[in-house]
Amino acid sequence: MKTFLFQGDSITDANRLLNPKYPNGFGYVSMINDDYAINHSYANITILNKGISGNKTSDLLNRIDDILNESPDVVIILIGINDIWHPYGEGNKADLYEFTAKKLKSNGFRHYEISNFCRNHMISRHNMKYWMLDDY
């Protein structure tokens, strides 16, 4: 079983706690979950939505251990819009994100796209071909 963990703010959260029947909310994480359930049932994948509405980059850093405790194979982070809306306090946002990335790397994750981290065996071949300008 491979685990994909999505972390972020309200865009990721998408009201995931509103209805227990929809633990991945009603946004992009739910759409990805539904696609895997319909088209890739053989893939044996668990998708976890850990987004929290209103979170900023500093909140992500404070919750890094929650990510690691889930032992995911892939971590997808979508965060930052609340840092724009509330630009004061908590320090330099880029530094906070970089510290989060370093913490994930020190726990065996590879940072291979702007917001994607994974264990070495879980790199998206399609995405890597795109970034390396190969045919796909």
mmCIF file of C-alpha atoms in Angstrom:
data_model
loop_
_atom_site.group_PDB
_atom_site.id
_atom_site.type_symbol
_atom_site.label_atom_id
_atom_site.label_comp_id
_atom_site.label_asym_id
_atom_site.label_seq_id
_atom_site.Cartn_x
_atom_site.Cartn_y
_atom_site.Cartn_z
ATOM 1 C CA MET A 1 0.000 0.000 0.000
ATOM 2 C CA LYS A 2 1.366 3.422 -0.998
ATOM 3 C CA THR A 3 0.249 6.549 0.852
ATOM 4 C CA PHE A 4 -0.094 9.975 -0.743
ATOM 5 C CA LEU A 5 -0.483 12.760 1.823
ATOM 6 C CA PHE A 6 -1.788 16.176 0.798
ATOM 7 C CA GLN A 7 -0.911 19.077 3.093
ATOM 8 C CA GLY A 8 -1.977 22.691 2.826
ATOM 9 C CA ASP A 9 -4.569 25.336 3.550
ATOM 10 C CA SER A 10 -8.282 25.686 2.691
ATOM 11 C CA ILE A 11 -7.678 24.854 -0.973
ATOM 12 C CA THR A 12 -6.476 21.427 0.151
ATOM 13 C CA ASP A 13 -8.842 21.100 3.133
ATOM 14 C CA ALA A 14 -11.964 21.736 1.017
ATOM 15 C CA ASN A 15 -14.289 21.137 3.999
ATOM 16 C CA ARG A 16 -12.869 17.674 4.704
ATOM 17 C CA LEU A 17 -14.259 17.659 8.258
ATOM 18 C CA LEU A 18 -17.765 18.728 7.197
ATOM 19 C CA ASN A 19 -19.004 15.227 6.422
ATOM 20 C CA PRO A 20 -17.341 12.005 7.667
ATOM 21 C CA LYS A 21 -18.431 10.260 4.453
ATOM 22 C CA TYR A 22 -16.020 12.543 2.551
ATOM 23 C CA PRO A 23 -12.740 12.561 4.528
ATOM 24 C CA ASN A 24 -10.875 14.089 1.578
ATOM 25 C CA GLY A 25 -13.261 17.041 1.327
ATOM 26 C CA PHE A 26 -14.864 18.361 -1.817
ATOM 27 C CA GLY A 27 -11.881 19.728 -3.758
ATOM 28 C CA TYR A 28 -8.884 18.562 -5.733
ATOM 29 C CA VAL A 29 -7.813 15.884 -3.226
ATOM 30 C CA SER A 30 -11.252 14.282 -3.430
ATOM 31 C CA MET A 31 -11.116 14.399 -7.233
ATOM 32 C CA ILE A 32 -7.736 12.662 -7.242
ATOM 33 C CA ASN A 33 -9.024 10.057 -4.780
ATOM 34 C CA ASP A 34 -12.093 9.405 -6.940
ATOM 35 C CA ASP A 35 -9.972 9.087 -10.084
ATOM 36 C CA TYR A 36 -7.762 6.477 -8.434
ATOM 37 C CA ALA A 37 -10.777 4.594 -7.128
ATOM 38 C CA ILE A 38 -12.384 4.476 -10.580
ATOM 39 C CA ASN A 39 -9.433 4.212 -12.960
ATOM 40 C CA HIS A 40 -6.577 2.807 -10.919
ATOM 41 C CA SER A 41 -8.130 0.476 -8.371
ATOM 42 C CA TYR A 42 -5.213 -1.909 -8.957
ATOM 43 C CA ALA A 43 -2.750 0.729 -7.712
ATOM 44 C CA ASN A 44 -3.378 -0.001 -4.002
ATOM 45 C CA ILE A 45 -3.056 3.636 -2.919
ATOM 46 C CA THR A 46 -4.284 5.494 0.151
ATOM 47 C CA ILE A 47 -4.897 9.217 -0.181
ATOM 48 C CA LEU A 48 -4.888 11.372 2.958
ATOM 49 C CA ASN A 49 -6.043 14.972 3.108
ATOM 50 C CA LYS A 50 -4.394 16.849 5.995
ATOM 51 C CA GLY A 51 -5.112 20.386 4.816
ATOM 52 C CA ILE A 52 -6.373 22.917 7.361
ATOM 53 C CA SER A 53 -8.245 26.057 6.359
ATOM 54 C CA GLY A 54 -6.439 29.248 7.262
ATOM 55 C CA ASN A 55 -3.012 27.630 7.601
ATOM 56 C CA LYS A 56 0.081 29.565 6.586
ATOM 57 C CA THR A 57 3.626 28.432 5.907
ATOM 58 C CA SER A 58 4.501 28.726 9.593
ATOM 59 C CA ASP A 59 1.595 26.382 10.463
ATOM 60 C CA LEU A 60 2.927 23.837 7.991
ATOM 61 C CA LEU A 61 6.269 23.889 9.743
ATOM 62 C CA ASN A 62 4.549 23.439 13.110
ATOM 63 C CA ARG A 63 2.716 20.372 11.747
ATOM 64 C CA ILE A 64 5.684 18.680 10.071
ATOM 65 C CA ASP A 65 5.738 15.890 12.659
ATOM 66 C CA ASP A 66 2.078 15.154 11.859
ATOM 67 C CA ILE A 67 3.151 14.541 8.253
ATOM 68 C CA LEU A 68 6.002 12.268 9.276
ATOM 69 C CA ASN A 69 3.846 10.313 11.755
ATOM 70 C CA GLU A 70 1.601 9.202 8.864
ATOM 71 C CA SER A 71 4.649 7.585 7.143
ATOM 72 C CA PRO A 72 3.586 8.672 3.642
ATOM 73 C CA ASP A 73 5.387 7.672 0.477
ATOM 74 C CA VAL A 74 4.531 10.942 -1.265
ATOM 75 C CA VAL A 75 3.831 14.398 0.217
ATOM 76 C CA ILE A 76 2.134 17.076 -1.866
ATOM 77 C CA ILE A 77 2.125 20.580 -0.368
ATOM 78 C CA LEU A 78 -0.102 23.397 -1.575
ATOM 79 C CA ILE A 79 0.187 26.385 0.751
ATOM 80 C CA GLY A 80 0.943 30.080 0.687
ATOM 81 C CA ILE A 81 -2.160 32.061 -0.218
ATOM 82 C CA ASN A 82 -2.854 32.892 3.442
ATOM 83 C CA ASP A 83 0.709 34.219 3.714
ATOM 84 C CA ILE A 84 -0.277 36.748 1.043
ATOM 85 C CA TRP A 85 -3.486 37.709 2.839
ATOM 86 C CA HIS A 86 -1.732 37.983 6.229
ATOM 87 C CA PRO A 87 1.836 39.029 5.359
ATOM 88 C CA TYR A 88 3.040 40.027 8.826
ATOM 89 C CA GLY A 89 4.652 37.938 11.561
ATOM 90 C CA GLU A 90 6.179 34.444 11.613
ATOM 91 C CA GLY A 91 9.343 35.391 9.706
ATOM 92 C CA ASN A 92 10.424 34.929 6.094
ATOM 93 C CA LYS A 93 7.987 32.600 4.298
ATOM 94 C CA ALA A 94 10.612 31.238 1.913
ATOM 95 C CA ASP A 95 12.874 30.366 4.844
ATOM 96 C CA LEU A 96 10.009 28.611 6.638
ATOM 97 C CA TYR A 97 9.177 26.571 3.533
ATOM 98 C CA GLU A 98 12.859 25.723 2.995
ATOM 99 C CA PHE A 99 13.139 24.553 6.600
ATOM 100 C CA THR A 100 10.097 22.319 6.047
ATOM 101 C CA ALA A 101 11.732 20.919 2.897
ATOM 102 C CA LYS A 102 14.975 20.229 4.794
ATOM 103 C CA LYS A 103 13.050 18.442 7.557
ATOM 104 C CA LEU A 104 11.338 16.202 4.986
ATOM 105 C CA LYS A 105 14.667 15.523 3.223
ATOM 106 C CA SER A 106 16.313 14.566 6.520
ATOM 107 C CA ASN A 107 13.524 12.010 6.968
ATOM 108 C CA GLY A 108 14.109 10.253 3.654
ATOM 109 C CA PHE A 109 12.063 12.336 1.231
ATOM 110 C CA ARG A 110 13.348 13.657 -2.071
ATOM 111 C CA HIS A 111 12.218 17.144 -3.117
ATOM 112 C CA TYR A 112 11.704 16.641 -6.839
ATOM 113 C CA GLU A 113 9.218 19.320 -7.816
ATOM 114 C CA ILE A 114 8.238 22.653 -6.351
ATOM 115 C CA SER A 115 5.696 21.176 -3.961
ATOM 116 C CA ASN A 116 6.244 17.418 -4.214
ATOM 117 C CA PHE A 117 8.299 15.222 -1.919
ATOM 118 C CA CYS A 118 8.575 11.449 -2.088
ATOM 119 C CA ARG A 119 10.522 8.416 -1.034
ATOM 120 C CA ASN A 120 13.090 7.592 -3.756
ATOM 121 C CA HIS A 121 11.063 4.718 -5.214
ATOM 122 C CA MET A 122 7.933 6.881 -5.698
ATOM 123 C CA ILE A 123 9.099 9.582 -8.132
ATOM 124 C CA SER A 124 6.524 10.288 -10.843
ATOM 125 C CA ARG A 125 8.140 9.072 -14.067
ATOM 126 C CA HIS A 126 5.773 11.161 -16.172
ATOM 127 C CA ASN A 127 6.661 14.348 -14.306
ATOM 128 C CA MET A 128 10.388 13.659 -14.406
ATOM 129 C CA LYS A 129 10.244 13.122 -18.164
ATOM 130 C CA TYR A 130 8.511 16.474 -18.467
ATOM 131 C CA TRP A 131 11.119 18.256 -16.358
ATOM 132 C CA MET A 132 14.005 16.563 -18.218
ATOM 133 C CA LEU A 133 12.439 17.480 -21.612
ATOM 134 C CA ASP A 134 12.100 13.803 -22.599
ATOM 135 C CA ASP A 135 9.294 12.318 -24.691
ATOM 136 C CA TYR A 136 6.387 10.868 -22.726
#
